[in-house]
């Protein structure tokens, strides 16, 4: 099972039109300073990245960064575990105040990573996982080039659509919008050069193990 394709580091090539406030420091992934490693996991809706993220969290003792969002809470969401659900004006206030490490508008809603808890966990030497979209990943990489970024691919477009429908989380209309966006997101992820590894989630039980293996190997490599 050779699912991981490790890319060369190359240019970031991102338009930072929706950049949140800057101010990161280019940390060294824990090699010299004892800071923790920042991990990014991205992939289209329905690809299985949340299950993968939770497995990595458990296997590596990593900490999940809980994002803020203005999207509506679904029956599957738990406040404070999956997201902090807030109104748009509160979100924009946090964005303007530079309280977000990155943020992006996805499917007409805002999503963003609160900066302070991430900084705190990294300073404590913890591995921190951001489950964010390509736009947000580009912003993070611009400020913290040593973040390790993984993109999860579906085995096929048909399978992605089947998985999106089987979640029974959204209306048909929302599902089709998410599906349409996912194709563009995959194309952008492949061309933008910010992802270190692409994993194809064919069999979920195997992909979770592979994701933990690849990330663990990277953390060990950085710790020398
Ligand atoms: P969902 O509504 O399915 O939970 O998330 C929709 C998309 O937003 C997913 O691609 C997810 O990874 C992304 N996302 C979730 N939190 C954040 C965040 O804090 N920042 C960014 N940029 N994207 C996020």
XYZ file of N, CA and C and ligand atoms in Angstrom:
696
model
N 0.845 -1.188 0.000
C 0.000 0.000 0.000
C 0.884 1.243 0.000
N 1.083 1.815 -1.123
C 1.971 2.959 -1.201
C 1.167 4.182 -1.577
N 0.407 4.674 -0.603
C -0.537 5.743 -0.922
C 0.080 7.127 -0.871
N 1.154 7.263 -0.121
C 1.680 8.601 0.107
C 2.636 9.021 -0.994
N 2.403 10.171 -1.522
C 3.313 10.726 -2.513
C 3.919 11.972 -1.893
N 5.200 11.927 -1.617
C 5.830 13.075 -0.974
C 6.328 14.024 -2.049
N 5.874 15.255 -1.959
C 6.245 16.242 -2.968
C 7.498 16.981 -2.568
N 8.181 17.484 -3.570
C 9.283 18.390 -3.279
C 8.704 19.680 -2.745
N 9.470 20.349 -1.913
C 9.064 21.681 -1.493
C 9.146 22.576 -2.724
N 8.087 23.250 -3.074
C 8.211 24.230 -4.148
C 7.409 25.472 -3.808
N 7.269 26.333 -4.796
C 6.705 27.640 -4.489
C 5.249 27.537 -4.035
N 4.823 28.526 -3.272
C 3.498 28.450 -2.696
C 2.410 28.855 -3.672
N 2.691 29.815 -4.554
C 1.787 30.142 -5.650
C 0.356 30.452 -5.238
N 0.140 31.041 -4.091
C -1.227 31.298 -3.648
C -1.558 32.776 -3.673
N -2.789 33.060 -4.000
C -3.245 34.427 -3.883
C -3.792 34.590 -2.484
N -3.265 35.564 -1.775
C -3.632 35.687 -0.370
C -4.703 36.743 -0.191
N -5.692 36.758 -1.100
C -6.691 37.812 -1.074
C -7.511 37.809 0.202
N -7.613 36.639 0.846
C -8.409 36.605 2.064
C -7.527 36.365 3.287
N -6.292 36.884 3.194
C -5.371 36.699 4.305
C -5.933 37.261 5.598
N -5.809 36.504 6.662
C -6.085 37.056 7.973
C -4.809 37.704 8.456
N -4.832 38.178 9.662
C -3.681 38.912 10.145
C -2.429 38.052 10.160
N -1.282 38.676 9.904
C -0.023 37.928 9.849
C 0.583 37.793 11.235
N 1.921 37.689 11.240
C 2.602 37.756 12.520
C 3.204 36.456 12.979
N 3.271 35.441 12.122
C 3.893 34.198 12.562
C 5.387 34.278 12.362
N 6.047 33.293 12.874
C 7.476 33.470 13.068
C 8.383 32.521 12.318
N 7.805 31.656 11.494
C 8.689 30.729 10.792
C 9.369 29.800 11.776
N 8.632 29.096 12.610
C 9.227 28.204 13.599
C 9.864 27.018 12.896
N 10.661 26.278 13.598
C 11.451 25.225 12.968
C 10.912 23.832 13.208
N 9.618 23.739 13.530
C 9.005 22.433 13.700
C 9.555 21.673 14.894
N 10.091 22.371 15.860
C 10.529 21.715 17.085
C 11.986 21.309 17.066
N 12.669 21.472 15.923
C 14.034 20.964 15.829
C 14.980 21.684 16.791
N 14.914 23.034 16.769
C 15.860 23.761 17.610
C 15.199 24.313 18.861
N 13.934 24.673 18.762
C 13.328 25.433 19.849
C 12.466 24.610 20.781
N 12.181 23.377 20.434
C 11.287 22.572 21.258
C 9.829 22.868 20.973
N 9.584 23.737 19.989
C 8.194 23.992 19.610
C 7.600 22.760 18.943
N 6.296 22.607 19.098
C 5.607 21.477 18.479
C 5.499 21.647 16.972
N 5.077 20.589 16.316
C 4.928 20.615 14.853
C 3.485 20.977 14.504
N 3.334 21.886 13.544
C 2.001 22.260 13.089
C 1.613 21.377 11.894
N 0.504 20.674 12.030
C 0.049 19.749 10.989
C -1.207 20.303 10.340
N -1.274 20.227 9.029
C -2.462 20.667 8.300
C -3.057 19.452 7.602
N -4.353 19.240 7.786
C -5.025 18.176 7.038
C -6.161 18.818 6.245
N -6.105 18.649 4.928
C -7.141 19.209 4.052
C -7.693 18.114 3.159
N -8.796 18.418 2.539
C -9.402 17.472 1.598
C -10.840 17.883 1.388
N -11.453 17.425 0.319
C -12.836 17.833 0.054
C -13.814 17.292 1.086
N -14.940 17.959 1.225
C -15.996 17.502 2.131
C -16.358 16.065 1.806
N -16.487 15.251 2.835
C -16.943 13.876 2.638
C -15.831 12.895 2.349
N -14.585 13.376 2.279
C -13.500 12.465 1.888
C -13.046 11.577 3.052
N -13.441 11.977 4.261
C -13.069 11.166 5.433
C -11.989 11.805 6.284
N -11.716 13.095 6.053
C -10.580 13.711 6.762
C -10.815 13.860 8.254
N -12.069 13.994 8.677
C -12.319 14.135 10.112
C -11.976 12.828 10.840
N -12.348 11.700 10.270
C -11.991 10.409 10.873
C -10.473 10.246 10.901
N -9.839 10.634 9.822
C -8.373 10.539 9.749
C -7.743 11.437 10.811
N -8.259 12.654 10.911
C -7.733 13.610 11.895
C -7.860 13.054 13.313
N -9.031 12.499 13.630
C -9.228 11.981 14.990
C -8.286 10.810 15.278
N -8.039 9.997 14.265
C -7.122 8.869 14.463
C -5.700 9.386 14.724
N -5.274 10.347 13.927
C -3.924 10.913 14.095
C -3.795 11.557 15.478
N -4.861 12.244 15.862
C -4.895 12.912 17.172
C -4.633 11.874 18.284
N -5.349 10.779 18.182
C -5.251 9.731 19.205
C -3.896 9.026 19.166
N -3.481 8.626 17.982
C -2.241 7.860 17.814
C -1.005 8.654 18.222
N -1.007 9.944 17.901
C 0.199 10.751 18.132
C 0.092 11.646 19.361
N -1.045 11.593 20.036
C -1.238 12.494 21.167
C -1.214 13.947 20.715
N -1.660 14.184 19.481
C -1.658 15.556 18.952
C -2.914 16.280 19.435
N -2.889 17.606 19.321
C -4.034 18.409 19.763
C -4.763 18.981 18.559
N -6.081 18.834 18.552
C -6.903 19.350 17.456
C -7.240 20.810 17.730
N -7.020 21.637 16.738
C -7.377 23.050 16.881
C -8.848 23.230 16.492
N -9.646 23.691 17.427
C -11.075 23.881 17.156
C -11.273 25.233 16.476
N -11.841 25.187 15.282
C -12.040 26.404 14.490
C -13.306 27.137 14.899
N -13.349 28.403 14.498
C -14.593 29.181 14.611
C -15.281 29.124 13.262
N -16.593 29.090 13.265
C -17.297 29.178 11.980
C -18.624 29.906 12.131
N -19.043 30.493 11.014
C -20.362 31.145 10.988
C -21.397 30.213 10.360
N -20.996 29.002 9.964
C -21.985 28.126 9.347
C -22.936 27.588 10.416
N -24.090 27.103 9.967
C -25.065 26.566 10.922
C -24.583 25.245 11.483
N -24.895 25.043 12.749
C -24.540 23.790 13.419
C -25.470 22.693 12.889
N -24.883 21.532 12.572
C -25.733 20.413 12.148
C -25.915 19.453 13.327
N -26.763 18.447 13.141
C -27.005 17.484 14.231
C -25.734 16.713 14.595
N -24.775 16.675 13.649
C -23.539 15.915 13.902
C -22.498 16.725 14.679
N -22.708 18.032 14.802
C -21.695 18.900 15.417
C -21.873 19.053 16.917
N -20.751 19.121 17.611
C -20.773 19.442 19.041
C -20.004 20.758 19.226
N -20.685 21.723 19.831
C -20.077 23.034 20.101
C -18.821 22.862 20.967
N -17.721 23.486 20.543
C -16.491 23.424 21.335
C -15.653 22.185 21.065
N -16.249 21.169 20.443
C -15.465 19.983 20.071
C -15.157 20.040 18.571
N -16.213 20.277 17.785
C -16.023 20.331 16.328
C -15.739 21.762 15.870
N -16.474 22.675 16.411
C -16.331 24.095 16.067
C -16.812 24.946 17.231
N -16.431 26.242 17.162
C -17.124 27.264 17.938
C -18.035 27.954 16.934
N -19.324 27.848 17.148
C -20.286 28.443 16.215
C -20.563 29.873 16.661
N -20.228 30.834 15.791
C -20.421 32.234 16.170
C -21.072 33.001 15.016
N -21.583 34.179 15.341
C -22.218 35.016 14.321
C -21.181 35.718 13.456
N -21.652 36.216 12.313
C -20.710 36.826 11.371
C -20.018 38.064 11.936
N -20.766 38.891 12.686
C -20.113 40.122 13.175
C -19.029 39.786 14.192
N -19.281 38.785 15.030
C -18.250 38.378 16.008
C -17.040 37.785 15.276
N -17.321 37.040 14.206
C -16.213 36.451 13.447
C -15.357 37.556 12.835
N -16.035 38.498 12.177
C -15.288 39.555 11.487
C -14.515 40.427 12.473
N -15.067 40.570 13.668
C -14.373 41.335 14.711
C -13.069 40.619 15.104
N -13.165 39.304 15.281
C -11.970 38.516 15.644
C -10.933 38.583 14.521
N -11.423 38.544 13.292
C -10.536 38.619 12.119
C -9.812 39.970 12.095
N -10.591 41.043 12.261
C -10.003 42.389 12.236
C -9.004 42.582 13.366
N -9.284 41.961 14.503
C -8.410 42.126 15.678
C -7.155 41.264 15.574
N -7.019 40.511 14.486
C -5.819 39.683 14.304
C -5.816 38.452 15.184
N -7.016 38.032 15.604
C -7.075 36.877 16.509
C -7.074 35.540 15.773
N -7.091 35.608 14.428
C -7.134 34.360 13.661
C -5.808 34.118 12.949
N -5.364 32.899 13.033
C -4.121 32.507 12.368
C -4.327 32.472 10.859
N -5.499 32.064 10.465
C -5.908 32.039 9.064
C -7.420 32.008 9.042
N -8.000 32.361 7.907
C -9.441 32.201 7.760
C -9.804 32.188 6.287
N -10.962 31.664 5.996
C -11.414 31.609 4.603
C -12.926 31.542 4.582
N -13.483 32.001 3.471
C -14.911 31.882 3.272
C -15.128 30.627 2.438
N -15.844 29.669 3.004
C -16.084 28.397 2.317
C -17.593 28.182 2.235
N -18.096 27.900 1.059
C -19.538 27.682 0.857
C -20.371 28.823 1.462
N -19.863 30.047 1.363
C -20.627 31.196 1.855
C -20.576 31.405 3.358
N -19.781 30.615 4.051
C -19.620 30.801 5.505
C -18.148 31.013 5.826
N -17.912 31.713 6.943
C -16.538 31.936 7.379
C -16.066 30.811 8.287
N -14.790 30.461 8.109
C -14.127 29.489 8.977
C -12.767 30.072 9.340
N -12.333 29.900 10.578
C -11.024 30.433 10.944
C -10.427 29.733 12.145
N -9.108 29.806 12.237
C -8.358 29.156 13.317
C -7.975 30.182 14.372
N -8.478 30.060 15.602
C -8.048 30.979 16.654
C -6.533 30.857 16.881
N -5.862 31.988 16.842
C -4.404 31.984 16.894
C -3.827 31.566 18.259
N -4.401 32.131 19.315
C -3.775 31.984 20.634
C -3.629 30.534 21.114
N -4.709 29.726 21.052
C -4.543 28.345 21.525
C -3.524 27.560 20.717
N -3.432 27.847 19.417
C -2.457 27.129 18.579
C -1.044 27.500 19.010
N -0.800 28.803 19.187
C 0.517 29.262 19.626
C 0.901 28.642 20.964
N -0.079 28.600 21.860
C 0.178 28.075 23.202
C 0.575 26.596 23.116
N -0.201 25.824 22.348
C 0.081 24.386 22.249
C 1.427 24.144 21.568
N 1.738 24.929 20.558
C 3.037 24.762 19.886
C 4.175 25.088 20.843
N 3.991 26.146 21.626
C 5.027 26.524 22.586
C 5.209 25.481 23.678
N 4.153 24.724 23.923
C 4.254 23.624 24.903
C 4.861 22.379 24.273
N 5.217 22.476 23.001
C 5.871 21.361 22.319
C 4.912 20.338 21.740
N 3.615 20.690 21.699
C 2.626 19.730 21.192
C 2.517 19.787 19.669
N 2.175 18.641 19.083
C 1.807 18.635 17.659
C 0.365 19.124 17.587
N 0.104 20.064 16.714
C -1.239 20.655 16.615
C -1.799 20.411 15.208
N -3.045 19.926 15.168
C -3.665 19.627 13.873
C -4.680 20.694 13.482
N -4.505 21.258 12.293
C -5.506 22.154 11.726
C -6.210 21.405 10.602
N -7.519 21.260 10.709
C -8.278 20.654 9.601
C -8.920 21.803 8.850
N -8.261 22.248 7.804
C -8.662 23.489 7.133
C -8.629 23.327 5.613
N -9.204 24.285 4.903
C -9.252 24.164 3.441
C -7.951 24.670 2.800
N -7.902 24.580 1.478
C -6.670 24.915 0.748
C -6.292 26.388 0.923
N -7.293 27.256 0.896
C -7.054 28.692 1.063
C -6.390 28.974 2.423
N -6.958 28.357 3.465
C -6.397 28.551 4.807
C -5.013 27.945 4.921
N -4.820 26.797 4.300
C -3.511 26.132 4.347
C -2.446 27.011 3.703
N -2.824 27.676 2.607
C -1.875 28.561 1.921
C -1.474 29.720 2.827
N -2.452 30.262 3.553
C -2.142 31.367 4.476
C -1.193 30.911 5.583
N -1.467 29.734 6.129
C -0.614 29.229 7.214
C 0.802 28.995 6.703
N 0.906 28.365 5.539
C 2.239 28.057 4.990
C 3.037 29.318 4.692
N 2.334 30.385 4.356
C 3.028 31.631 4.075
C 3.749 32.160 5.313
N 3.111 31.952 6.465
C 3.690 32.448 7.714
C 4.498 31.406 8.467
N 4.154 30.164 8.293
C 4.838 29.074 8.992
C 5.165 28.015 7.944
N 6.252 28.268 7.232
C 6.583 27.434 6.068
C 6.854 25.982 6.451
N 7.177 25.754 7.724
C 7.503 24.382 8.105
C 6.294 23.582 8.601
N 5.107 24.142 8.470
C 3.912 23.342 8.782
C 3.898 22.155 7.815
N 3.479 20.999 8.313
C 3.475 19.785 7.478
C 2.047 19.565 6.986
N 1.878 19.593 5.668
C 0.521 19.615 5.114
C 0.185 18.338 4.343
N -0.957 17.754 4.708
C -1.431 16.511 4.089
C -2.767 16.794 3.405
N -2.912 16.318 2.170
C -4.185 16.475 1.465
C -4.772 15.090 1.212
N -6.044 14.911 1.581
C -6.705 13.620 1.417
C -7.568 13.652 0.152
N -7.294 12.705 -0.730
C -8.021 12.604 -2.007
C -9.041 11.478 -1.957
N -10.152 11.632 -2.666
C -11.086 10.499 -2.796
C -10.563 9.543 -3.873
N -10.966 8.274 -3.844
C -10.514 7.359 -4.899
C -11.085 7.744 -6.262
N -12.272 8.362 -6.270
C -12.868 8.820 -7.536
C -13.935 9.867 -7.214
N -14.349 10.616 -8.222
C -15.410 11.614 -8.012
C -16.732 10.936 -7.649
N -16.998 9.808 -8.280
C -18.255 9.088 -8.018
C -18.327 8.665 -6.549
N -17.205 8.174 -6.056
C -17.178 7.702 -4.671
C -17.334 8.886 -3.703
N -16.743 10.015 -4.056
C -16.880 11.192 -3.187
C -18.354 11.600 -3.096
N -19.034 11.621 -4.229
C -20.447 11.993 -4.237
C -21.260 10.990 -3.411
N -20.937 9.728 -3.545
C -21.655 8.697 -2.784
C -21.455 8.929 -1.266
N -20.218 9.248 -0.882
C -19.945 9.465 0.548
C -20.658 10.713 1.073
N -20.660 11.766 0.250
C -21.337 13.001 0.671
C -22.817 12.734 0.927
N -23.427 11.944 0.039
C -24.860 11.650 0.192
C -25.102 10.758 1.393
N -24.208 9.823 1.628
C -24.440 8.847 2.697
C -24.330 9.472 4.097
N -23.714 10.654 4.202
C -23.602 11.296 5.530
C -24.962 11.769 6.043
N -25.872 12.003 5.109
C -27.224 12.482 5.453
C -27.172 13.700 6.368
N -26.248 14.577 6.041
C -26.026 15.743 6.899
C -26.609 17.001 6.284
N -26.570 17.047 4.938
C -27.012 18.267 4.265
C -28.100 17.974 3.241
N -28.731 19.048 2.784
C -29.739 18.900 1.732
C -29.038 18.559 0.409
N -29.826 18.063 -0.533
C -29.293 17.690 -1.858
C -28.581 18.887 -2.515
N -29.177 20.059 -2.344
C -28.625 21.268 -2.931
C -27.223 21.567 -2.369
N -27.115 21.490 -1.052
C -25.826 21.757 -0.396
C -24.807 20.690 -0.809
N -25.248 19.442 -0.872
C -24.355 18.347 -1.274
C -23.781 18.620 -2.669
N -24.645 19.032 -3.579
C -24.176 19.252 -4.953
C -23.223 20.448 -5.024
N -23.455 21.449 -4.201
C -22.524 22.594 -4.160
C -21.168 22.161 -3.618
N -21.206 21.354 -2.575
C -19.951 20.879 -1.985
C -19.193 20.000 -2.981
N -19.948 19.176 -3.702
C -19.324 18.273 -4.669
C -18.653 19.076 -5.790
N -19.367 20.087 -6.279
C -18.817 20.910 -7.364
C -17.541 21.609 -6.893
N -17.563 22.105 -5.663
C -16.403 22.832 -5.157
C -15.208 21.903 -4.937
N -15.515 20.668 -4.593
C -14.432 19.736 -4.266
C -13.519 19.482 -5.459
N -14.099 19.482 -6.656
C -13.270 19.232 -7.845
C -12.251 20.363 -8.028
N -12.715 21.590 -7.845
C -11.816 22.741 -7.983
C -10.765 22.720 -6.871
N -11.194 22.313 -5.679
C -10.272 22.299 -4.543
C -9.155 21.274 -4.752
N -9.519 20.122 -5.296
C -8.516 19.083 -5.555
C -7.507 19.586 -6.596
N -8.036 20.206 -7.641
C -7.145 20.713 -8.699
C -6.185 21.747 -8.116
N -6.721 22.624 -7.282
C -5.894 23.685 -6.701
C -4.837 23.103 -5.754
N -5.254 22.108 -4.972
C -4.312 21.482 -4.038
C -3.143 20.858 -4.785
N -3.452 20.254 -5.934
C -2.394 19.577 -6.695
C -1.426 20.566 -7.332
N -1.936 21.741 -7.697
C -1.049 22.664 -8.419
C -0.370 23.690 -7.509
N -0.882 23.869 -6.283
C -0.377 24.995 -5.481
C 0.975 24.740 -4.816
N 1.347 23.499 -4.682
C 2.684 23.196 -4.149
C 2.827 23.324 -2.647
N 1.726 23.456 -1.920
C 1.879 23.604 -0.465
C 1.725 22.282 0.283
N 1.240 21.258 -0.394
C 1.025 19.981 0.312
C 2.252 19.084 0.215
N 2.658 18.567 1.353
C 3.835 17.695 1.415
C 3.474 16.268 1.014
N 2.226 15.879 1.311
C 1.809 14.496 1.075
C 0.365 14.473 0.568
N 0.095 13.615 -0.407
C -1.279 13.337 -0.845
C -1.604 11.887 -0.489
N -2.722 11.693 0.197
C -3.152 10.339 0.548
C -4.494 10.076 -0.123
N -4.610 8.948 -0.788
C -5.905 8.592 -1.372
C -6.668 7.723 -0.383
N -7.834 8.232 0.020
C -8.626 7.467 0.986
C -9.560 6.493 0.263
N -9.001 5.319 0.012
C -9.787 4.275 -0.631
C -10.467 3.455 0.464
N -9.634 2.819 1.278
C -10.172 2.044 2.410
C -9.816 2.796 3.687
N -10.833 3.316 4.340
C -10.618 4.227 5.468
C -9.709 3.631 6.553
N -9.931 2.362 6.892
C -9.133 1.718 7.955
C -7.644 1.729 7.609
N -7.333 1.622 6.318
C -5.917 1.630 5.906
C -5.390 3.059 5.849
N -6.232 3.969 5.409
C -5.766 5.354 5.257
C -5.450 5.986 6.607
N -6.252 5.671 7.632
C -5.981 6.282 8.942
C -4.617 5.833 9.464
N -4.309 4.561 9.229
C -3.019 4.016 9.682
C -1.878 4.665 8.896
N -2.090 4.796 7.597
C -1.061 5.388 6.735
C -0.821 6.862 7.091
N -1.904 7.577 7.362
C -1.758 8.998 7.725
C -0.947 9.133 9.008
N -1.265 8.316 10.001
C -0.528 8.386 11.274
C 0.933 8.005 11.053
N 1.171 7.023 10.194
C 2.551 6.574 9.946
C 3.375 7.702 9.300
N 2.805 8.321 8.276
C 3.521 9.373 7.539
C 3.823 10.572 8.458
N 2.842 10.940 9.254
C 3.014 12.114 10.123
C 4.011 11.813 11.248
N 3.898 10.621 11.782
C 4.832 10.220 12.849
C 6.266 10.234 12.325
N 6.449 9.696 11.122
C 7.787 9.646 10.512
C 8.335 11.060 10.339
N 7.476 11.990 9.943
C 7.924 13.370 9.733
C 8.320 14.019 11.065
N 7.515 13.770 12.091
C 7.837 14.358 13.401
C 9.176 13.793 13.907
N 9.345 12.486 13.745
C 10.607 11.870 14.193
C 11.784 12.411 13.395
N 11.568 12.595 12.097
C 12.637 13.124 11.246
C 13.071 14.513 11.737
N 12.073 15.341 12.093
C 12.395 16.698 12.538
C 13.059 16.719 13.907
N 12.692 15.725 14.714
C 13.299 15.706 16.046
C 14.734 15.176 15.989
N 15.094 14.709 14.778
C 16.465 14.264 14.535
C 16.760 12.955 15.230
P -17.512 21.636 7.152
O -18.596 22.646 7.026
O -17.747 20.421 6.267
O -17.236 21.249 8.583
O -16.180 22.293 6.618
C -16.136 22.851 5.322
C -14.697 23.131 4.925
O -14.130 24.129 5.756
C -13.774 21.916 5.041
O -12.945 21.879 3.890
C -12.960 22.221 6.265
O -11.687 21.616 6.232
C -12.835 23.723 6.161
N -12.513 24.336 7.440
C -12.912 23.966 8.679
N -12.376 24.762 9.614
C -11.613 25.655 8.952
C -10.784 26.749 9.366
O -10.617 27.070 10.533
N -10.169 27.439 8.377
C -10.312 27.124 7.063
N -9.629 27.855 6.185
N -11.056 26.116 6.631
C -11.716 25.388 7.570
